GROMACS .gro file of C-alpha atoms in nm:
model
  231
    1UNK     CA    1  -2.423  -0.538  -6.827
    2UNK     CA    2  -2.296  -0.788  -6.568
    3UNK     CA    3  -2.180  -1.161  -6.638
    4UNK     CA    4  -2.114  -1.310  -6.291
    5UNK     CA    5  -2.120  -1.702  -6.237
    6UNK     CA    6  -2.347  -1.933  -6.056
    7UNK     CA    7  -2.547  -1.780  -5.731
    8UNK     CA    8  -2.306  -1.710  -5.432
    9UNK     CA    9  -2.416  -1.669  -5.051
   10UNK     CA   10  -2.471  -1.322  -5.021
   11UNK     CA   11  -4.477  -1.059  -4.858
   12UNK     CA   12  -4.630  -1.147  -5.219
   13UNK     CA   13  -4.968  -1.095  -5.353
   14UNK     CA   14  -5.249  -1.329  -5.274
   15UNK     CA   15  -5.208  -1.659  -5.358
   16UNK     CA   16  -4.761  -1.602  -5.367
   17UNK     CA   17  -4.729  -1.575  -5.020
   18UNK     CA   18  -4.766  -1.940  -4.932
   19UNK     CA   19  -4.612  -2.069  -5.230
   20UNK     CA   20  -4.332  -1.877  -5.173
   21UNK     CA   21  -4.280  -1.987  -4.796
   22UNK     CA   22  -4.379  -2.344  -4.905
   23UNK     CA   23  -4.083  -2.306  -5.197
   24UNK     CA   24  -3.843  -2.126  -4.909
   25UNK     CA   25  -3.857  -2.471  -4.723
   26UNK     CA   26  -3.883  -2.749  -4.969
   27UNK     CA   27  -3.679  -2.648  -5.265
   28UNK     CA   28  -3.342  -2.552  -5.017
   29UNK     CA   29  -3.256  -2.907  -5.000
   30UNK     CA   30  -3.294  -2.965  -5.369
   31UNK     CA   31  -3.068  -2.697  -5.439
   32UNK     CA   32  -2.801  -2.824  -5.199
   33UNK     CA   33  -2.882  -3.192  -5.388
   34UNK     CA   34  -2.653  -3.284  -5.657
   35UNK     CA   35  -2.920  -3.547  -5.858
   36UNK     CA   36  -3.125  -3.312  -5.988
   37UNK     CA   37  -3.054  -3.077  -6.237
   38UNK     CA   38  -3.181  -2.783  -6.043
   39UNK     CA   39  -2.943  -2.912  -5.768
   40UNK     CA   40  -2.635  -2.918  -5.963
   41UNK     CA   41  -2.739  -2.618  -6.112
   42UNK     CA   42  -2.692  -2.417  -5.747
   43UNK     CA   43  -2.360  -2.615  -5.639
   44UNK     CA   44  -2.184  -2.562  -5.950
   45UNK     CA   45  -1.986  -2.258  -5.964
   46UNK     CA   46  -1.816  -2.082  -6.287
   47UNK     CA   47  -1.667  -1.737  -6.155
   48UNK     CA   48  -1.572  -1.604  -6.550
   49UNK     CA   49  -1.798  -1.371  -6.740
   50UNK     CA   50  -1.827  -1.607  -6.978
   51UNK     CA   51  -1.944  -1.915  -6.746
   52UNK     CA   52  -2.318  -1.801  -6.687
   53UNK     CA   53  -2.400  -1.754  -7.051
   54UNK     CA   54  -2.252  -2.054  -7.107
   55UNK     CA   55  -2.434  -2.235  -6.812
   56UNK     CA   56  -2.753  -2.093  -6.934
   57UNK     CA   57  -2.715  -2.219  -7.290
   58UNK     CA   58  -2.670  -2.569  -7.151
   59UNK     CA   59  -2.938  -2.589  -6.950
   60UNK     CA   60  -3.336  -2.646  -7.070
   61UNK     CA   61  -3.489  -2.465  -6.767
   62UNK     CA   62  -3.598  -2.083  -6.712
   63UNK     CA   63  -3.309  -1.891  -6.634
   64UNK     CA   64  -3.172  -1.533  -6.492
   65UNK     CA   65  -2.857  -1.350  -6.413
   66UNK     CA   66  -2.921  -1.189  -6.116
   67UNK     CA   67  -2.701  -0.927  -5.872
   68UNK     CA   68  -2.878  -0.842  -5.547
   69UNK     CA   69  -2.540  -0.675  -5.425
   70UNK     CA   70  -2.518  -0.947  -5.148
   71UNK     CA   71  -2.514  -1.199  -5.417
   72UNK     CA   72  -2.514  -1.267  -5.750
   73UNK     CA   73  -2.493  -1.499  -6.089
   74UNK     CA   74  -2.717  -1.760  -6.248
   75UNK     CA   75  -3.066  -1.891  -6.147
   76UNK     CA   76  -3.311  -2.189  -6.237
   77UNK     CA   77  -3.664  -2.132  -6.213
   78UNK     CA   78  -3.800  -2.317  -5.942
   79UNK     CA   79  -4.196  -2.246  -6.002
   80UNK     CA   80  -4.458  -2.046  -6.166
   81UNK     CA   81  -4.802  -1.937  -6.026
   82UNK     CA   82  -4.963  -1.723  -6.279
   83UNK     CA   83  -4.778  -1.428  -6.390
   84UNK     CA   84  -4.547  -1.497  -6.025
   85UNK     CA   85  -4.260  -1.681  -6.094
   86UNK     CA   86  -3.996  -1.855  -5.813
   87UNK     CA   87  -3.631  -1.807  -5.810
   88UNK     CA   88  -3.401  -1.980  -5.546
   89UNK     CA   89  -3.099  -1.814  -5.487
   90UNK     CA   90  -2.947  -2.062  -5.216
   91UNK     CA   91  -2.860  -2.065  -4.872
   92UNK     CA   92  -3.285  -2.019  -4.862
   93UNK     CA   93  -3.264  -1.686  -5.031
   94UNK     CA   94  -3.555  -1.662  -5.323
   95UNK     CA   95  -3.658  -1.390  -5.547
   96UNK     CA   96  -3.987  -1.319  -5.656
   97UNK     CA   97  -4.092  -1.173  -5.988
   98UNK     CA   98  -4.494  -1.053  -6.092
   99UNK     CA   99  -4.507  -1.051  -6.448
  100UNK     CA  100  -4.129  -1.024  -6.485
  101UNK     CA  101  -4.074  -0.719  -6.242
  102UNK     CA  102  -3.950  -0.729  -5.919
  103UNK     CA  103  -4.175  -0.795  -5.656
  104UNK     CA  104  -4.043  -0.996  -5.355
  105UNK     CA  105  -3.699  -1.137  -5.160
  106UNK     CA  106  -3.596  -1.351  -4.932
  107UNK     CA  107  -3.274  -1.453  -4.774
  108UNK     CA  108  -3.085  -1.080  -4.830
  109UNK     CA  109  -2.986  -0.826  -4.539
  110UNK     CA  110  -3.306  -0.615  -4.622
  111UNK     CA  111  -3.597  -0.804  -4.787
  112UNK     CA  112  -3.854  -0.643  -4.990
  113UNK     CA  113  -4.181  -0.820  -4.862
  114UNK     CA  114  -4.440  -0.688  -5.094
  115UNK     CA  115  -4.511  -0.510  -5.394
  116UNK     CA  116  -4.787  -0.334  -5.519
  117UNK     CA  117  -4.905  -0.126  -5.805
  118UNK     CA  118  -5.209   0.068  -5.843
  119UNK     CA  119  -5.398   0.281  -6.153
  120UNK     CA  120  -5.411   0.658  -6.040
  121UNK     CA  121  -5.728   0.637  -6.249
  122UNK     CA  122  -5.878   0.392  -6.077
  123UNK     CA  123  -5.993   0.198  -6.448
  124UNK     CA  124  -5.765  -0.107  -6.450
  125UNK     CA  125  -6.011  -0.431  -6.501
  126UNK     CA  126  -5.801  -0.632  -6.254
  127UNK     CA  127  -5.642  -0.379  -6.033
  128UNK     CA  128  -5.505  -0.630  -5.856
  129UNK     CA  129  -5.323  -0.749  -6.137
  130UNK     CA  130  -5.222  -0.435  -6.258
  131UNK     CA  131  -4.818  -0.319  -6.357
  132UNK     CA  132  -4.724   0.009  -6.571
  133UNK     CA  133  -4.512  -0.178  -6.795
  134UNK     CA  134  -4.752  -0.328  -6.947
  135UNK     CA  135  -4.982  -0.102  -7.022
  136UNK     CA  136  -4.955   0.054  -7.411
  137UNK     CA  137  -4.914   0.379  -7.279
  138UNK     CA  138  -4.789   0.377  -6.928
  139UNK     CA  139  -5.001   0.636  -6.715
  140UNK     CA  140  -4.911   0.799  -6.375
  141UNK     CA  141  -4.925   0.477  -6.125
  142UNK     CA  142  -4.914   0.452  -5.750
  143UNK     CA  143  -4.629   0.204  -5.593
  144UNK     CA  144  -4.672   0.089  -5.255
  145UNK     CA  145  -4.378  -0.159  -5.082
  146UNK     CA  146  -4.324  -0.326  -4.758
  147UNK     CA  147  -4.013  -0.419  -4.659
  148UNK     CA  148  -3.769  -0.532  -4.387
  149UNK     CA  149  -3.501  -0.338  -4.258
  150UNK     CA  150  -3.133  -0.441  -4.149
  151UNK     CA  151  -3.244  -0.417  -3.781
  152UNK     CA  152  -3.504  -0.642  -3.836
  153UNK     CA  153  -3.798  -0.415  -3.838
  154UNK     CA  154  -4.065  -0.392  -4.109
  155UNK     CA  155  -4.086  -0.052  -4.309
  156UNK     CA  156  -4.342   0.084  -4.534
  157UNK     CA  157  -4.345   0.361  -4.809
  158UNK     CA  158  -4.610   0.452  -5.139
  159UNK     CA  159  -4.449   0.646  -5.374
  160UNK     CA  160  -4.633   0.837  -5.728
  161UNK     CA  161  -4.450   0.670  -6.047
  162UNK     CA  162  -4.412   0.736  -6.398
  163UNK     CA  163  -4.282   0.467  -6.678
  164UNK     CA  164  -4.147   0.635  -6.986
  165UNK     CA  165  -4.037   0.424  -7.283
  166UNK     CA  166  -3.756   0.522  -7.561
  167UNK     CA  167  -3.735   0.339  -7.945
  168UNK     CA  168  -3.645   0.011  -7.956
  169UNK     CA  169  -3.271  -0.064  -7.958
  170UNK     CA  170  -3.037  -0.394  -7.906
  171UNK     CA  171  -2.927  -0.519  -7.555
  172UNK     CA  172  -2.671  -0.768  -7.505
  173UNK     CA  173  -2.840  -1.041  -7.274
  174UNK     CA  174  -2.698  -1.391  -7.140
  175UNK     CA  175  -2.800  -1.549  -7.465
  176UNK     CA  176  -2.654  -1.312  -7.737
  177UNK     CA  177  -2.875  -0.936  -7.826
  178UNK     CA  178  -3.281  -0.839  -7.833
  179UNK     CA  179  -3.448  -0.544  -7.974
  180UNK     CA  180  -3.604  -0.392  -7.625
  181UNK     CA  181  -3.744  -0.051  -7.500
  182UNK     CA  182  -3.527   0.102  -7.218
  183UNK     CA  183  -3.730   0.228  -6.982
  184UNK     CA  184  -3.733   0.448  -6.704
  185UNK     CA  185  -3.915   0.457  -6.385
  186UNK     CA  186  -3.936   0.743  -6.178
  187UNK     CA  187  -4.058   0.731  -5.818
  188UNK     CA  188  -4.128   1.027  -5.598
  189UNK     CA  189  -4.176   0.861  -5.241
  190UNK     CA  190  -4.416   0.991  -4.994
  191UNK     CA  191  -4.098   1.093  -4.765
  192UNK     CA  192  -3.920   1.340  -4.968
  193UNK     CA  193  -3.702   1.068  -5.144
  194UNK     CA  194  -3.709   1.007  -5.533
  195UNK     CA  195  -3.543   0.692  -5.720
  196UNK     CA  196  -3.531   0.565  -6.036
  197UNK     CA  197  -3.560   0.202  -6.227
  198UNK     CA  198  -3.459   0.078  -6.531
  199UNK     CA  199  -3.650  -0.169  -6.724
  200UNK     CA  200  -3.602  -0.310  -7.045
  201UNK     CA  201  -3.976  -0.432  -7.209
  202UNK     CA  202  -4.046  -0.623  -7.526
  203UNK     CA  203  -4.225  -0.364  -7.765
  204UNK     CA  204  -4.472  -0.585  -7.901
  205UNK     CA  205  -4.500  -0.863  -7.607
  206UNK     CA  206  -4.427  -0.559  -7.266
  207UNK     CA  207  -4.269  -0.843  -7.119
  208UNK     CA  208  -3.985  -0.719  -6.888
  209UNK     CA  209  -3.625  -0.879  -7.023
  210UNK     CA  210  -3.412  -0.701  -6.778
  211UNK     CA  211  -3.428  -0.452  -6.490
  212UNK     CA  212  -3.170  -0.229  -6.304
  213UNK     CA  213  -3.285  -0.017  -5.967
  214UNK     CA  214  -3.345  -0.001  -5.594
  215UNK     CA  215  -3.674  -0.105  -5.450
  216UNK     CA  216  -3.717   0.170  -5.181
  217UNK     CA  217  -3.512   0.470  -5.092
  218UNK     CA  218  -3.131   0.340  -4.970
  219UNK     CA  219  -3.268   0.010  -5.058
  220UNK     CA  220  -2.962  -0.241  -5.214
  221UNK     CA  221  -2.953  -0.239  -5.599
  222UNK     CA  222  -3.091  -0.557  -5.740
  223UNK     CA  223  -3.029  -0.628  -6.136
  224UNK     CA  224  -3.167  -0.873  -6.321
  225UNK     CA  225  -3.171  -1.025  -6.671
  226UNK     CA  226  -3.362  -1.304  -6.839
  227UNK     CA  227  -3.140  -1.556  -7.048
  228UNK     CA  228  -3.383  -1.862  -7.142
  229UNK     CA  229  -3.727  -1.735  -7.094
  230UNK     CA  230  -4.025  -1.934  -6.911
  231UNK     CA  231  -4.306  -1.775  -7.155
   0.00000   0.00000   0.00000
């Protein structure tokens, strides 16, 4: 569990990737604003545990704790595009969730660019739409990410997954406990390399509430948490 304070300095499917760059540019100089209340909501800065609970309770916009490693703390939904939703992290950084899992970043040291899922079986209705965790019974899925490197360069990897859900069971989130399913996601990349994610889903909903892991082998660790939820 991690409490930081406000966002500190530390691609998408079709239809997010022009949003996103569109969102990159325009919504940069409303964060650095102080008017709005997304704007005061990035140049305010409460470095306690206690602050971005507290921040989040105050405010009546979509909101996350977040720790990408290069930065971290509390951040205001900026847009939503279908199950894609827009988070500014400042100093143009943005992160990118597809139906509440991690799926895009800009602004870090290494970006993850793109993120796609895809039915081993082939039967999803809307493949394109498709994501493990919310399927009743999560079967064998393939991952496939894009990414860019510290040197600059673009990388690529598929890996074979598997989602596997435990009982129910509290976790303590910005805005006091919820019942959720830990779950783990195991990824055996096509290099050799094998990771692992943690995601925490609603058992009736399979929303996502929370998630812990690395997007690609010796990727950075990205955690994130939903305190007032956009649904």
């Amino acid at each position: 569990m991690f409490r930081p304070g406000l966002f500190r300095p530390g691609l998408f499917r079709p239809g997010v990737r022009l949003l996103g760059v569109a969102l990159l540019a325009g919504l940069t100089g409303c964060a650095n604003g102080g008017a709005s209340p997304l704007g005061s909501a990035f140049t305010a800065w409460f470095p306690d545990e206690s602050s971005a609970s507290e921040r989040a309770e105050s405010l009546d916009y979509a909101t996350m704790v977040v720790d990408t490693e290069d930065r971290a703390g509390l951040v205001v939904q900026a847009a939503l595009s279908g199950p894609a939703s827009y988070w500014p992290t400042g100093h143009q950084g943005m992160l990118v969730l597809y139906h509440e899992g991690l799926q895009a970043t800009a602004g870090l040291p290494q970006d993850l660019l793109d993120t796609r899922y895809l039915p081993l079986d082939g039967r999803a209705t809307k493949p394109e739409d498709f994501v493990p965790w919310r399927q009743a019974t999560p079967e064998p899925f393939r991952l496939e990410r894009h990414w860019q490197a510290a040197d600059g360069l673009p990388r690529q990897l598929a890996a074979q997954g598997s989602l596997t859900c435990d009982a129910p069971a509290l976790r303590e989130l910005p805005l006091g406990p919820r019942s959720l399913e830990p779950c783990t996601m195991q990824l055996a990349w096509e290099d050799g390399s094998h990771t692992r994610t943690r995601l925490w889903r609603d058992a009736e909903t399979r929303r996502l509430w929370a998630g812990d892991g690395v997007a690609w082998p010796d990727g950075p660790r990205i955690r994130w948490e939903v305190a007032r939820a956009w649904w």
